Amino acid sequence: MVGTIGVKSDSRECDSELVHIILREIGSSGGISFARFMELALYHPQRGYYASGRARIGRGGDFFTNVSVGPMFGKLLALQFAEVWERLERPRQFTIVEQGAHDGQFAADVLGALSESACFNSLSYVIVEPFPVWRDRQRDKLANFAGRISWGESVDEIDVFTGIHFSNELFDALPVHLVARDEGEWKELFVVLNGGELQLEERRCSGGLRPPIATVTSTPLSAGSDRCYSTEVQLVGPKLIRDIAAKLSRGVIITVDYGFCRDEFYSAERATGTLQVRAQHKKLSSPFERISCADISAHVDWTSLIEAAEMAGARQLGLADQHHFLTGILEGLMVPAALMKLSQADRRALQTLLHPEMLGRNFQVLALARNFTGPLSGFSFARGAGIDHGGTAAAST
C-alpha cells in the first residue's frame, strides 16, 4: 500500500502534535523505516493510537474483535484454560498472562467464568500493559478480581511461570517493514517528506532485510513482474514470541489473530501485501491518513512465529481457524445441558464467533507448548494443524 498525505490539509484528522514529531524525525534522518513510522503512529508513549487510549473496539469504535461480541468468547476460552490446568496436573500456582488486554473485558469474562472452576484457587492473572491509560481502565473493569490481578509493563518484567500466555489481535498490530521487489532486488520502503507530503520511497535494504523465504523459484517473487510485488516483514513478532517462550516454564502460548502460513502469505494473491488501515469500521487508502486516529495492521506470518518459538524451546501444539477451534471446545468441554441453557444473546454471539462469513474463518488460533503434553480440545477438529519449515500446511496427526 503506497500513500501520501498533504500534511496541512489533513491535519484536522490527525494528531497534529504526533505529525510534527514524525516530521522532525524524518527531517533529522532524511527518512524513517515504515516500522518506525508505525511504531510512532501506534505506540508513541503519549500520542500513539494505542498508547493514548484512542483505540476503540466494538460498534462505536474503529473495528470489531472477538471480545466485542460479548462474554461468550471469554467463557469458551476459560474452558480451554481450565483444560490446560488439568493437563498440567493441577499445579498449585497457575498463571494466565494476557498481553494486549485493551480495557480488561476479556480478563473479566474469563475470571468470571473460572470463578466457578476448580482451578480458580490456584489462579493468578497477569496483564502485560505498558500504557498507564489502559492500566487504569483495566483496574476499573477488574475491581471485583483485584486480589487475582497484577501488571507488568513488558514480558521482561514478569516472572517465569506455569500456565498460559494469551493474546487476541496482538501480533497483527506490531510494526512491520515494507519491502518491494525491484528488478530482482529487494528494496525497503522508507517514509520521507516530499513536496510537503509524506510518501514511501524505495531504498536499498540494509542488514539483509527481506521476506523469510527459503526459495523463490516457485513463487511470483522471481517472475518478470517483480516490480509489482510488495509485502511486509515483521521482526518484532518473532522476537516477542521468543521472549514469551523463555518465560514459560510449563504450559501453552495461545494467540488469536488473522494471518497465513508462509507460502500463502507470500503468494501471488497478495502481490500488494496485507497492510490495512481502519477508522470507524472503514478501510482507509493510506497509512498517512488520520495518523494516531486510525489502526494500522498487517496479517501474521504464522510460520515465522512457530520457527521463533522453536528456537526458544517451544513447539507447535495446534493451528486452526477460529470456527474449528471453538467447535472443538464446544464439543469436548461444554456439557450438553449447558449448551441447551444458552440464552438467545449467547446463541447469537456463538453464531458470530463461528460463522465462516463472520469471524469464524477470519481468525486463526495458534497454540505453542513448552513442557506440556497435549492435545487440547480446541484442536480436535483442526484442519492442517501442522506447518513445515517451508510454510506449507501439513495434515494433522
mmCIF file with all atom_site columns, N, CA, C and O in Angstrom, residues 133-184:
data_model
loop_
_atom_site.group_PDB
_atom_site.id
_atom_site.type_symbol
_atom_site.label_atom_id
_atom_site.label_alt_id
_atom_site.label_comp_id
_atom_site.label_asym_id
_atom_site.label_entity_id
_atom_site.label_seq_id
_atom_site.pdbx_PDB_ins_code
_atom_site.Cartn_x
_atom_site.Cartn_y
_atom_site.Cartn_z
_atom_site.occupancy
_atom_site.B_iso_or_equiv
_atom_site.pdbx_formal_charge
_atom_site.auth_seq_id
_atom_site.auth_comp_id
_atom_site.auth_asym_id
_atom_site.auth_atom_id
_atom_site.pdbx_PDB_model_num
ATOM 1   N N  . VAL A 1 133 ? -2.873  4.656   30.688  1.00 0.00 ? 133 VAL A N  1
ATOM 2   C CA . VAL A 1 133 ? -4.291  4.884   30.441  1.00 0.00 ? 133 VAL A CA 1
ATOM 3   C C  . VAL A 1 133 ? -5.056  3.563   30.393  1.00 0.00 ? 133 VAL A C  1
ATOM 4   O O  . VAL A 1 133 ? -6.176  3.459   30.898  1.00 0.00 ? 133 VAL A O  1
ATOM 5   N N  . TRP A 1 134 ? -4.439  2.523   29.841  1.00 0.00 ? 134 TRP A N  1
ATOM 6   C CA . TRP A 1 134 ? -5.112  1.223   29.773  1.00 0.00 ? 134 TRP A CA 1
ATOM 7   C C  . TRP A 1 134 ? -5.035  0.485   31.103  1.00 0.00 ? 134 TRP A C  1
ATOM 8   O O  . TRP A 1 134 ? -5.979  -0.226  31.477  1.00 0.00 ? 134 TRP A O  1
ATOM 9   N N  . ARG A 1 135 ? -3.938  0.642   31.836  1.00 0.00 ? 135 ARG A N  1
ATOM 10  C CA . ARG A 1 135 ? -3.877  0.018   33.165  1.00 0.00 ? 135 ARG A CA 1
ATOM 11  C C  . ARG A 1 135 ? -4.977  0.567   34.064  1.00 0.00 ? 135 ARG A C  1
ATOM 12  O O  . ARG A 1 135 ? -5.615  -0.177  34.811  1.00 0.00 ? 135 ARG A O  1
ATOM 13  N N  . ASP A 1 136 ? -5.229  1.870   33.994  1.00 0.00 ? 136 ASP A N  1
ATOM 14  C CA . ASP A 1 136 ? -6.292  2.475   34.808  1.00 0.00 ? 136 ASP A CA 1
ATOM 15  C C  . ASP A 1 136 ? -7.657  1.905   34.422  1.00 0.00 ? 136 ASP A C  1
ATOM 16  O O  . ASP A 1 136 ? -8.478  1.584   35.288  1.00 0.00 ? 136 ASP A O  1
ATOM 17  N N  . ARG A 1 137 ? -7.904  1.775   33.126  1.00 0.00 ? 137 ARG A N  1
ATOM 18  C CA . ARG A 1 137 ? -9.195  1.236   32.684  1.00 0.00 ? 137 ARG A CA 1
ATOM 19  C C  . ARG A 1 137 ? -9.332  -0.236  33.064  1.00 0.00 ? 137 ARG A C  1
ATOM 20  O O  . ARG A 1 137 ? -10.424 -0.696  33.426  1.00 0.00 ? 137 ARG A O  1
ATOM 21  N N  . GLN A 1 138 ? -8.243  -0.958  32.985  1.00 0.00 ? 138 GLN A N  1
ATOM 22  C CA . GLN A 1 138 ? -8.279  -2.371  33.375  1.00 0.00 ? 138 GLN A CA 1
ATOM 23  C C  . GLN A 1 138 ? -8.556  -2.528  34.868  1.00 0.00 ? 138 GLN A C  1
ATOM 24  O O  . GLN A 1 138 ? -9.342  -3.395  35.276  1.00 0.00 ? 138 GLN A O  1
ATOM 25  N N  . ARG A 1 139 ? -7.939  -1.684  35.678  1.00 0.00 ? 139 ARG A N  1
ATOM 26  C CA . ARG A 1 139 ? -8.193  -1.761  37.123  1.00 0.00 ? 139 ARG A CA 1
ATOM 27  C C  . ARG A 1 139 ? -9.658  -1.491  37.438  1.00 0.00 ? 139 ARG A C  1
ATOM 28  O O  . ARG A 1 139 ? -10.251 -2.155  38.293  1.00 0.00 ? 139 ARG A O  1
ATOM 29  N N  . ASP A 1 140 ? -10.246 -0.533  36.756  1.00 0.00 ? 140 ASP A N  1
ATOM 30  C CA . ASP A 1 140 ? -11.669 -0.247  36.971  1.00 0.00 ? 140 ASP A CA 1
ATOM 31  C C  . ASP A 1 140 ? -12.530 -1.436  36.558  1.00 0.00 ? 140 ASP A C  1
ATOM 32  O O  . ASP A 1 140 ? -13.445 -1.839  37.284  1.00 0.00 ? 140 ASP A O  1
ATOM 33  N N  . LYS A 1 141 ? -12.237 -2.009  35.400  1.00 0.00 ? 141 LYS A N  1
ATOM 34  C CA . LYS A 1 141 ? -13.032 -3.123  34.887  1.00 0.00 ? 141 LYS A CA 1
ATOM 35  C C  . LYS A 1 141 ? -12.902 -4.368  35.763  1.00 0.00 ? 141 LYS A C  1
ATOM 36  O O  . LYS A 1 141 ? -13.862 -5.139  35.913  1.00 0.00 ? 141 LYS A O  1
ATOM 37  N N  . LEU A 1 142 ? -11.726 -4.540  36.373  1.00 0.00 ? 142 LEU A N  1
ATOM 38  C CA . LEU A 1 142 ? -11.427 -5.780  37.091  1.00 0.00 ? 142 LEU A CA 1
ATOM 39  C C  . LEU A 1 142 ? -11.416 -5.597  38.607  1.00 0.00 ? 142 LEU A C  1
ATOM 40  O O  . LEU A 1 142 ? -10.820 -6.394  39.333  1.00 0.00 ? 142 LEU A O  1
ATOM 41  N N  . ALA A 1 143 ? -12.103 -4.580  39.080  1.00 0.00 ? 143 ALA A N  1
ATOM 42  C CA . ALA A 1 143 ? -12.104 -4.280  40.519  1.00 0.00 ? 143 ALA A CA 1
ATOM 43  C C  . ALA A 1 143 ? -12.572 -5.470  41.350  1.00 0.00 ? 143 ALA A C  1
ATOM 44  O O  . ALA A 1 143 ? -12.081 -5.700  42.460  1.00 0.00 ? 143 ALA A O  1
ATOM 45  N N  . ASN A 1 144 ? -13.505 -6.258  40.834  1.00 0.00 ? 144 ASN A N  1
ATOM 46  C CA . ASN A 1 144 ? -14.028 -7.403  41.592  1.00 0.00 ? 144 ASN A CA 1
ATOM 47  C C  . ASN A 1 144 ? -13.001 -8.524  41.728  1.00 0.00 ? 144 ASN A C  1
ATOM 48  O O  . ASN A 1 144 ? -13.190 -9.438  42.542  1.00 0.00 ? 144 ASN A O  1
ATOM 49  N N  . PHE A 1 145 ? -11.936 -8.475  40.934  1.00 0.00 ? 145 PHE A N  1
ATOM 50  C CA . PHE A 1 145 ? -10.917 -9.532  40.980  1.00 0.00 ? 145 PHE A CA 1
ATOM 51  C C  . PHE A 1 145 ? -9.560  -8.962  41.374  1.00 0.00 ? 145 PHE A C  1
ATOM 52  O O  . PHE A 1 145 ? -8.515  -9.518  41.020  1.00 0.00 ? 145 PHE A O  1
ATOM 53  N N  . ALA A 1 146 ? -9.568  -7.874  42.119  1.00 0.00 ? 146 ALA A N  1
ATOM 54  C CA . ALA A 1 146 ? -8.334  -7.146  42.425  1.00 0.00 ? 146 ALA A CA 1
ATOM 55  C C  . ALA A 1 146 ? -7.266  -8.052  43.043  1.00 0.00 ? 146 ALA A C  1
ATOM 56  O O  . ALA A 1 146 ? -6.075  -7.899  42.772  1.00 0.00 ? 146 ALA A O  1
ATOM 57  N N  . GLY A 1 147 ? -7.670  -8.999  43.873  1.00 0.00 ? 147 GLY A N  1
ATOM 58  C CA . GLY A 1 147 ? -6.706  -9.869  44.531  1.00 0.00 ? 147 GLY A CA 1
ATOM 59  C C  . GLY A 1 147 ? -6.037  -10.861 43.607  1.00 0.00 ? 147 GLY A C  1
ATOM 60  O O  . GLY A 1 147 ? -5.022  -11.473 43.980  1.00 0.00 ? 147 GLY A O  1
ATOM 61  N N  . ARG A 1 148 ? -6.574  -11.025 42.407  1.00 0.00 ? 148 ARG A N  1
ATOM 62  C CA . ARG A 1 148 ? -6.032  -12.009 41.458  1.00 0.00 ? 148 ARG A CA 1
ATOM 63  C C  . ARG A 1 148 ? -5.158  -11.361 40.381  1.00 0.00 ? 148 ARG A C  1
ATOM 64  O O  . ARG A 1 148 ? -4.483  -12.074 39.641  1.00 0.00 ? 148 ARG A O  1
ATOM 65  N N  . ILE A 1 149 ? -5.175  -10.043 40.272  1.00 0.00 ? 149 ILE A N  1
ATOM 66  C CA . ILE A 1 149 ? -4.583  -9.359  39.131  1.00 0.00 ? 149 ILE A CA 1
ATOM 67  C C  . ILE A 1 149 ? -3.283  -8.664  39.517  1.00 0.00 ? 149 ILE A C  1
ATOM 68  O O  . ILE A 1 149 ? -3.177  -8.061  40.584  1.00 0.00 ? 149 ILE A O  1
ATOM 69  N N  . SER A 1 150 ? -2.303  -8.756  38.626  1.00 0.00 ? 150 SER A N  1
ATOM 70  C CA . SER A 1 150 ? -1.098  -7.940  38.738  1.00 0.00 ? 150 SER A CA 1
ATOM 71  C C  . SER A 1 150 ? -0.712  -7.487  37.334  1.00 0.00 ? 150 SER A C  1
ATOM 72  O O  . SER A 1 150 ? -1.230  -8.005  36.338  1.00 0.00 ? 150 SER A O  1
ATOM 73  N N  . TRP A 1 151 ? 0.187   -6.506  37.263  1.00 0.00 ? 151 TRP A N  1
ATOM 74  C CA . TRP A 1 151 ? 0.550   -5.918  35.978  1.00 0.00 ? 151 TRP A CA 1
ATOM 75  C C  . TRP A 1 151 ? 2.060   -5.900  35.806  1.00 0.00 ? 151 TRP A C  1
ATOM 76  O O  . TRP A 1 151 ? 2.819   -5.846  36.775  1.00 0.00 ? 151 TRP A O  1
ATOM 77  N N  . GLY A 1 152 ? 2.479   -5.945  34.560  1.00 0.00 ? 152 GLY A N  1
ATOM 78  C CA . GLY A 1 152 ? 3.871   -5.716  34.182  1.00 0.00 ? 152 GLY A CA 1
ATOM 79  C C  . GLY A 1 152 ? 3.896   -4.887  32.915  1.00 0.00 ? 152 GLY A C  1
ATOM 80  O O  . GLY A 1 152 ? 2.990   -5.003  32.083  1.00 0.00 ? 152 GLY A O  1
ATOM 81  N N  . GLU A 1 153 ? 4.919   -4.068  32.764  1.00 0.00 ? 153 GLU A N  1
ATOM 82  C CA . GLU A 1 153 ? 4.980   -3.204  31.593  1.00 0.00 ? 153 GLU A CA 1
ATOM 83  C C  . GLU A 1 153 ? 5.491   -3.931  30.355  1.00 0.00 ? 153 GLU A C  1
ATOM 84  O O  . GLU A 1 153 ? 5.268   -3.484  29.230  1.00 0.00 ? 153 GLU A O  1
ATOM 85  N N  . SER A 1 154 ? 6.182   -5.045  30.543  1.00 0.00 ? 154 SER A N  1
ATOM 86  C CA . SER A 1 154 ? 6.700   -5.813  29.420  1.00 0.00 ? 154 SER A CA 1
ATOM 87  C C  . SER A 1 154 ? 6.847   -7.267  29.842  1.00 0.00 ? 154 SER A C  1
ATOM 88  O O  . SER A 1 154 ? 6.787   -7.591  31.039  1.00 0.00 ? 154 SER A O  1
ATOM 89  N N  . VAL A 1 155 ? 7.069   -8.139  28.886  1.00 0.00 ? 155 VAL A N  1
ATOM 90  C CA . VAL A 1 155 ? 7.297   -9.552  29.194  1.00 0.00 ? 155 VAL A CA 1
ATOM 91  C C  . VAL A 1 155 ? 8.533   -9.703  30.065  1.00 0.00 ? 155 VAL A C  1
ATOM 92  O O  . VAL A 1 155 ? 8.586   -10.583 30.944  1.00 0.00 ? 155 VAL A O  1
ATOM 93  N N  . ASP A 1 156 ? 9.525   -8.855  29.857  1.00 0.00 ? 156 ASP A N  1
ATOM 94  C CA . ASP A 1 156 ? 10.754  -8.931  30.655  1.00 0.00 ? 156 ASP A CA 1
ATOM 95  C C  . ASP A 1 156 ? 10.480  -8.780  32.147  1.00 0.00 ? 156 ASP A C  1
ATOM 96  O O  . ASP A 1 156 ? 11.224  -9.319  32.974  1.00 0.00 ? 156 ASP A O  1
ATOM 97  N N  . GLU A 1 157 ? 9.409   -8.062  32.503  1.00 0.00 ? 157 GLU A N  1
ATOM 98  C CA . GLU A 1 157 ? 9.130   -7.780  33.916  1.00 0.00 ? 157 GLU A CA 1
ATOM 99  C C  . GLU A 1 157 ? 8.425   -8.914  34.644  1.00 0.00 ? 157 GLU A C  1
ATOM 100 O O  . GLU A 1 157 ? 8.363   -8.907  35.874  1.00 0.00 ? 157 GLU A O  1
ATOM 101 N N  . ILE A 1 158 ? 7.844   -9.846  33.907  1.00 0.00 ? 158 ILE A N  1
ATOM 102 C CA . ILE A 1 158 ? 7.092   -10.905 34.589  1.00 0.00 ? 158 ILE A CA 1
ATOM 103 C C  . ILE A 1 158 ? 8.019   -12.056 34.961  1.00 0.00 ? 158 ILE A C  1
ATOM 104 O O  . ILE A 1 158 ? 9.060   -12.275 34.346  1.00 0.00 ? 158 ILE A O  1
ATOM 105 N N  . ASP A 1 159 ? 7.649   -12.780 36.010  1.00 0.00 ? 159 ASP A N  1
ATOM 106 C CA . ASP A 1 159 ? 8.431   -13.922 36.469  1.00 0.00 ? 159 ASP A CA 1
ATOM 107 C C  . ASP A 1 159 ? 8.194   -15.128 35.557  1.00 0.00 ? 159 ASP A C  1
ATOM 108 O O  . ASP A 1 159 ? 7.181   -15.221 34.857  1.00 0.00 ? 159 ASP A O  1
ATOM 109 N N  . VAL A 1 160 ? 9.123   -16.054 35.589  1.00 0.00 ? 160 VAL A N  1
ATOM 110 C CA . VAL A 1 160 ? 8.926   -17.334 34.915  1.00 0.00 ? 160 VAL A CA 1
ATOM 111 C C  . VAL A 1 160 ? 7.677   -17.974 35.507  1.00 0.00 ? 160 VAL A C  1
ATOM 112 O O  . VAL A 1 160 ? 7.479   -17.963 36.737  1.00 0.00 ? 160 VAL A O  1
ATOM 113 N N  . PHE A 1 161 ? 6.822   -18.538 34.674  1.00 0.00 ? 161 PHE A N  1
ATOM 114 C CA . PHE A 1 161 ? 5.528   -19.006 35.164  1.00 0.00 ? 161 PHE A CA 1
ATOM 115 C C  . PHE A 1 161 ? 5.112   -20.335 34.549  1.00 0.00 ? 161 PHE A C  1
ATOM 116 O O  . PHE A 1 161 ? 5.613   -20.746 33.495  1.00 0.00 ? 161 PHE A O  1
ATOM 117 N N  . THR A 1 162 ? 4.169   -20.977 35.225  1.00 0.00 ? 162 THR A N  1
ATOM 118 C CA . THR A 1 162 ? 3.499   -22.171 34.723  1.00 0.00 ? 162 THR A CA 1
ATOM 119 C C  . THR A 1 162 ? 2.070   -21.781 34.399  1.00 0.00 ? 162 THR A C  1
ATOM 120 O O  . THR A 1 162 ? 1.371   -21.227 35.254  1.00 0.00 ? 162 THR A O  1
ATOM 121 N N  . GLY A 1 163 ? 1.639   -22.038 33.169  1.00 0.00 ? 163 GLY A N  1
ATOM 122 C CA . GLY A 1 163 ? 0.271   -21.681 32.810  1.00 0.00 ? 163 GLY A CA 1
ATOM 123 C C  . GLY A 1 163 ? 0.118   -21.347 31.352  1.00 0.00 ? 163 GLY A C  1
ATOM 124 O O  . GLY A 1 163 ? 0.546   -22.106 30.471  1.00 0.00 ? 163 GLY A O  1
ATOM 125 N N  . ILE A 1 164 ? -0.435  -20.157 31.067  1.00 0.00 ? 164 ILE A N  1
ATOM 126 C CA . ILE A 1 164 ? -0.839  -19.781 29.714  1.00 0.00 ? 164 ILE A CA 1
ATOM 127 C C  . ILE A 1 164 ? -0.447  -18.328 29.436  1.00 0.00 ? 164 ILE A C  1
ATOM 128 O O  . ILE A 1 164 ? -0.638  -17.463 30.291  1.00 0.00 ? 164 ILE A O  1
ATOM 129 N N  . HIS A 1 165 ? 0.086   -18.089 28.260  1.00 0.00 ? 165 HIS A N  1
ATOM 130 C CA . HIS A 1 165 ? 0.169   -16.731 27.744  1.00 0.00 ? 165 HIS A CA 1
ATOM 131 C C  . HIS A 1 165 ? -0.881  -16.612 26.652  1.00 0.00 ? 165 HIS A C  1
ATOM 132 O O  . HIS A 1 165 ? -0.912  -17.408 25.718  1.00 0.00 ? 165 HIS A O  1
ATOM 133 N N  . PHE A 1 166 ? -1.752  -15.600 26.768  1.00 0.00 ? 166 PHE A N  1
ATOM 134 C CA . PHE A 1 166 ? -2.842  -15.431 25.804  1.00 0.00 ? 166 PHE A CA 1
ATOM 135 C C  . PHE A 1 166 ? -2.797  -14.044 25.189  1.00 0.00 ? 166 PHE A C  1
ATOM 136 O O  . PHE A 1 166 ? -2.528  -13.052 25.872  1.00 0.00 ? 166 PHE A O  1
ATOM 137 N N  . SER A 1 167 ? -3.086  -13.985 23.895  1.00 0.00 ? 167 SER A N  1
ATOM 138 C CA . SER A 1 167 ? -3.247  -12.688 23.235  1.00 0.00 ? 167 SER A CA 1
ATOM 139 C C  . SER A 1 167 ? -4.314  -12.800 22.159  1.00 0.00 ? 167 SER A C  1
ATOM 140 O O  . SER A 1 167 ? -4.494  -13.850 21.550  1.00 0.00 ? 167 SER A O  1
ATOM 141 N N  . ASN A 1 168 ? -5.039  -11.710 21.974  1.00 0.00 ? 168 ASN A N  1
ATOM 142 C CA . ASN A 1 168 ? -6.067  -11.614 20.939  1.00 0.00 ? 168 ASN A CA 1
ATOM 143 C C  . ASN A 1 168 ? -5.785  -10.370 20.104  1.00 0.00 ? 168 ASN A C  1
ATOM 144 O O  . ASN A 1 168 ? -5.826  -9.254  20.618  1.00 0.00 ? 168 ASN A O  1
ATOM 145 N N  . GLU A 1 169 ? -5.449  -10.560 18.836  1.00 0.00 ? 169 GLU A N  1
ATOM 146 C CA . GLU A 1 169 ? -5.100  -9.464  17.937  1.00 0.00 ? 169 GLU A CA 1
ATOM 147 C C  . GLU A 1 169 ? -3.983  -8.588  18.500  1.00 0.00 ? 169 GLU A C  1
ATOM 148 O O  . GLU A 1 169 ? -4.103  -7.364  18.579  1.00 0.00 ? 169 GLU A O  1
ATOM 149 N N  . LEU A 1 170 ? -2.912  -9.242  18.867  1.00 0.00 ? 170 LEU A N  1
ATOM 150 C CA . LEU A 1 170 ? -1.709  -8.545  19.328  1.00 0.00 ? 170 LEU A CA 1
ATOM 151 C C  . LEU A 1 170 ? -0.676  -8.453  18.212  1.00 0.00 ? 170 LEU A C  1
ATOM 152 O O  . LEU A 1 170 ? -0.161  -7.375  17.904  1.00 0.00 ? 170 LEU A O  1
ATOM 153 N N  . PHE A 1 171 ? -0.379  -9.580  17.572  1.00 0.00 ? 171 PHE A N  1
ATOM 154 C CA . PHE A 1 171 ? 0.741   -9.640  16.633  1.00 0.00 ? 171 PHE A CA 1
ATOM 155 C C  . PHE A 1 171 ? 0.455   -8.888  15.334  1.00 0.00 ? 171 PHE A C  1
ATOM 156 O O  . PHE A 1 171 ? 1.378   -8.383  14.696  1.00 0.00 ? 171 PHE A O  1
ATOM 157 N N  . ASP A 1 172 ? -0.804  -8.774  14.940  1.00 0.00 ? 172 ASP A N  1
ATOM 158 C CA . ASP A 1 172 ? -1.120  -8.053  13.701  1.00 0.00 ? 172 ASP A CA 1
ATOM 159 C C  . ASP A 1 172 ? -0.841  -6.553  13.823  1.00 0.00 ? 172 ASP A C  1
ATOM 160 O O  . ASP A 1 172 ? -0.698  -5.868  12.805  1.00 0.00 ? 172 ASP A O  1
ATOM 161 N N  . ALA A 1 173 ? -0.799  -6.048  15.050  1.00 0.00 ? 173 ALA A N  1
ATOM 162 C CA . ALA A 1 173 ? -0.608  -4.608  15.265  1.00 0.00 ? 173 ALA A CA 1
ATOM 163 C C  . ALA A 1 173 ? 0.837   -4.244  15.586  1.00 0.00 ? 173 ALA A C  1
ATOM 164 O O  . ALA A 1 173 ? 1.121   -3.087  15.897  1.00 0.00 ? 173 ALA A O  1
ATOM 165 N N  . LEU A 1 174 ? 1.760   -5.204  15.502  1.00 0.00 ? 174 LEU A N  1
ATOM 166 C CA . LEU A 1 174 ? 3.166   -4.897  15.756  1.00 0.00 ? 174 LEU A CA 1
ATOM 167 C C  . LEU A 1 174 ? 3.796   -4.303  14.486  1.00 0.00 ? 174 LEU A C  1
ATOM 168 O O  . LEU A 1 174 ? 3.412   -4.645  13.370  1.00 0.00 ? 174 LEU A O  1
ATOM 169 N N  . PRO A 1 175 ? 4.763   -3.410  14.640  1.00 0.00 ? 175 PRO A N  1
ATOM 170 C CA . PRO A 1 175 ? 5.343   -2.722  13.478  1.00 0.00 ? 175 PRO A CA 1
ATOM 171 C C  . PRO A 1 175 ? 5.941   -3.679  12.453  1.00 0.00 ? 175 PRO A C  1
ATOM 172 O O  . PRO A 1 175 ? 6.543   -4.707  12.803  1.00 0.00 ? 175 PRO A O  1
ATOM 173 N N  . VAL A 1 176 ? 5.784   -3.331  11.180  1.00 0.00 ? 176 VAL A N  1
ATOM 174 C CA . VAL A 1 176 ? 6.332   -4.123  10.078  1.00 0.00 ? 176 VAL A CA 1
ATOM 175 C C  . VAL A 1 176 ? 7.169   -3.230  9.169   1.00 0.00 ? 176 VAL A C  1
ATOM 176 O O  . VAL A 1 176 ? 6.914   -2.028  9.038   1.00 0.00 ? 176 VAL A O  1
ATOM 177 N N  . HIS A 1 177 ? 8.169   -3.831  8.555   1.00 0.00 ? 177 HIS A N  1
ATOM 178 C CA . HIS A 1 177 ? 8.914   -3.182  7.488   1.00 0.00 ? 177 HIS A CA 1
ATOM 179 C C  . HIS A 1 177 ? 8.204   -3.470  6.172   1.00 0.00 ? 177 HIS A C  1
ATOM 180 O O  . HIS A 1 177 ? 7.676   -4.571  5.969   1.00 0.00 ? 177 HIS A O  1
ATOM 181 N N  . LEU A 1 178 ? 8.179   -2.498  5.287   1.00 0.00 ? 178 LEU A N  1
ATOM 182 C CA . LEU A 1 178 ? 7.626   -2.691  3.952   1.00 0.00 ? 178 LEU A CA 1
ATOM 183 C C  . LEU A 1 178 ? 8.773   -2.887  2.972   1.00 0.00 ? 178 LEU A C  1
ATOM 184 O O  . LEU A 1 178 ? 9.746   -2.125  2.981   1.00 0.00 ? 178 LEU A O  1
ATOM 185 N N  . VAL A 1 179 ? 8.655   -3.931  2.141   1.00 0.00 ? 179 VAL A N  1
ATOM 186 C CA . VAL A 1 179 ? 9.677   -4.197  1.139   1.00 0.00 ? 179 VAL A CA 1
ATOM 187 C C  . VAL A 1 179 ? 9.011   -4.414  -0.210  1.00 0.00 ? 179 VAL A C  1
ATOM 188 O O  . VAL A 1 179 ? 7.837   -4.785  -0.291  1.00 0.00 ? 179 VAL A O  1
ATOM 189 N N  . ALA A 1 180 ? 9.782   -4.174  -1.278  1.00 0.00 ? 180 ALA A N  1
ATOM 190 C CA . ALA A 1 180 ? 9.272   -4.361  -2.632  1.00 0.00 ? 180 ALA A CA 1
ATOM 191 C C  . ALA A 1 180 ? 10.356  -4.986  -3.492  1.00 0.00 ? 180 ALA A C  1
ATOM 192 O O  . ALA A 1 180 ? 11.554  -4.704  -3.312  1.00 0.00 ? 180 ALA A O  1
ATOM 193 N N  . ARG A 1 181 ? 9.929   -5.833  -4.417  1.00 0.00 ? 181 ARG A N  1
ATOM 194 C CA . ARG A 1 181 ? 10.856  -6.465  -5.348  1.00 0.00 ? 181 ARG A CA 1
ATOM 195 C C  . ARG A 1 181 ? 11.059  -5.550  -6.550  1.00 0.00 ? 181 ARG A C  1
ATOM 196 O O  . ARG A 1 181 ? 10.098  -5.163  -7.207  1.00 0.00 ? 181 ARG A O  1
ATOM 197 N N  . ASP A 1 182 ? 12.300  -5.188  -6.829  1.00 0.00 ? 182 ASP A N  1
ATOM 198 C CA . ASP A 1 182 ? 12.583  -4.248  -7.904  1.00 0.00 ? 182 ASP A CA 1
ATOM 199 C C  . ASP A 1 182 ? 13.672  -4.844  -8.797  1.00 0.00 ? 182 ASP A C  1
ATOM 200 O O  . ASP A 1 182 ? 14.841  -4.856  -8.424  1.00 0.00 ? 182 ASP A O  1
ATOM 201 N N  . GLU A 1 183 ? 13.264  -5.361  -9.951  1.00 0.00 ? 183 GLU A N  1
ATOM 202 C CA . GLU A 1 183 ? 14.191  -5.935  -10.925 1.00 0.00 ? 183 GLU A CA 1
ATOM 203 C C  . GLU A 1 183 ? 15.116  -6.957  -10.270 1.00 0.00 ? 183 GLU A C  1
ATOM 204 O O  . GLU A 1 183 ? 16.344  -6.922  -10.443 1.00 0.00 ? 183 GLU A O  1
ATOM 205 N N  . GLY A 1 184 ? 14.509  -7.875  -9.528  1.00 0.00 ? 184 GLY A N  1
ATOM 206 C CA . GLY A 1 184 ? 15.270  -8.963  -8.910  1.00 0.00 ? 184 GLY A CA 1
ATOM 207 C C  . GLY A 1 184 ? 15.941  -8.616  -7.601  1.00 0.00 ? 184 GLY A C  1
ATOM 208 O O  . GLY A 1 184 ? 16.573  -9.469  -6.976  1.00 0.00 ? 184 GLY A O  1
#
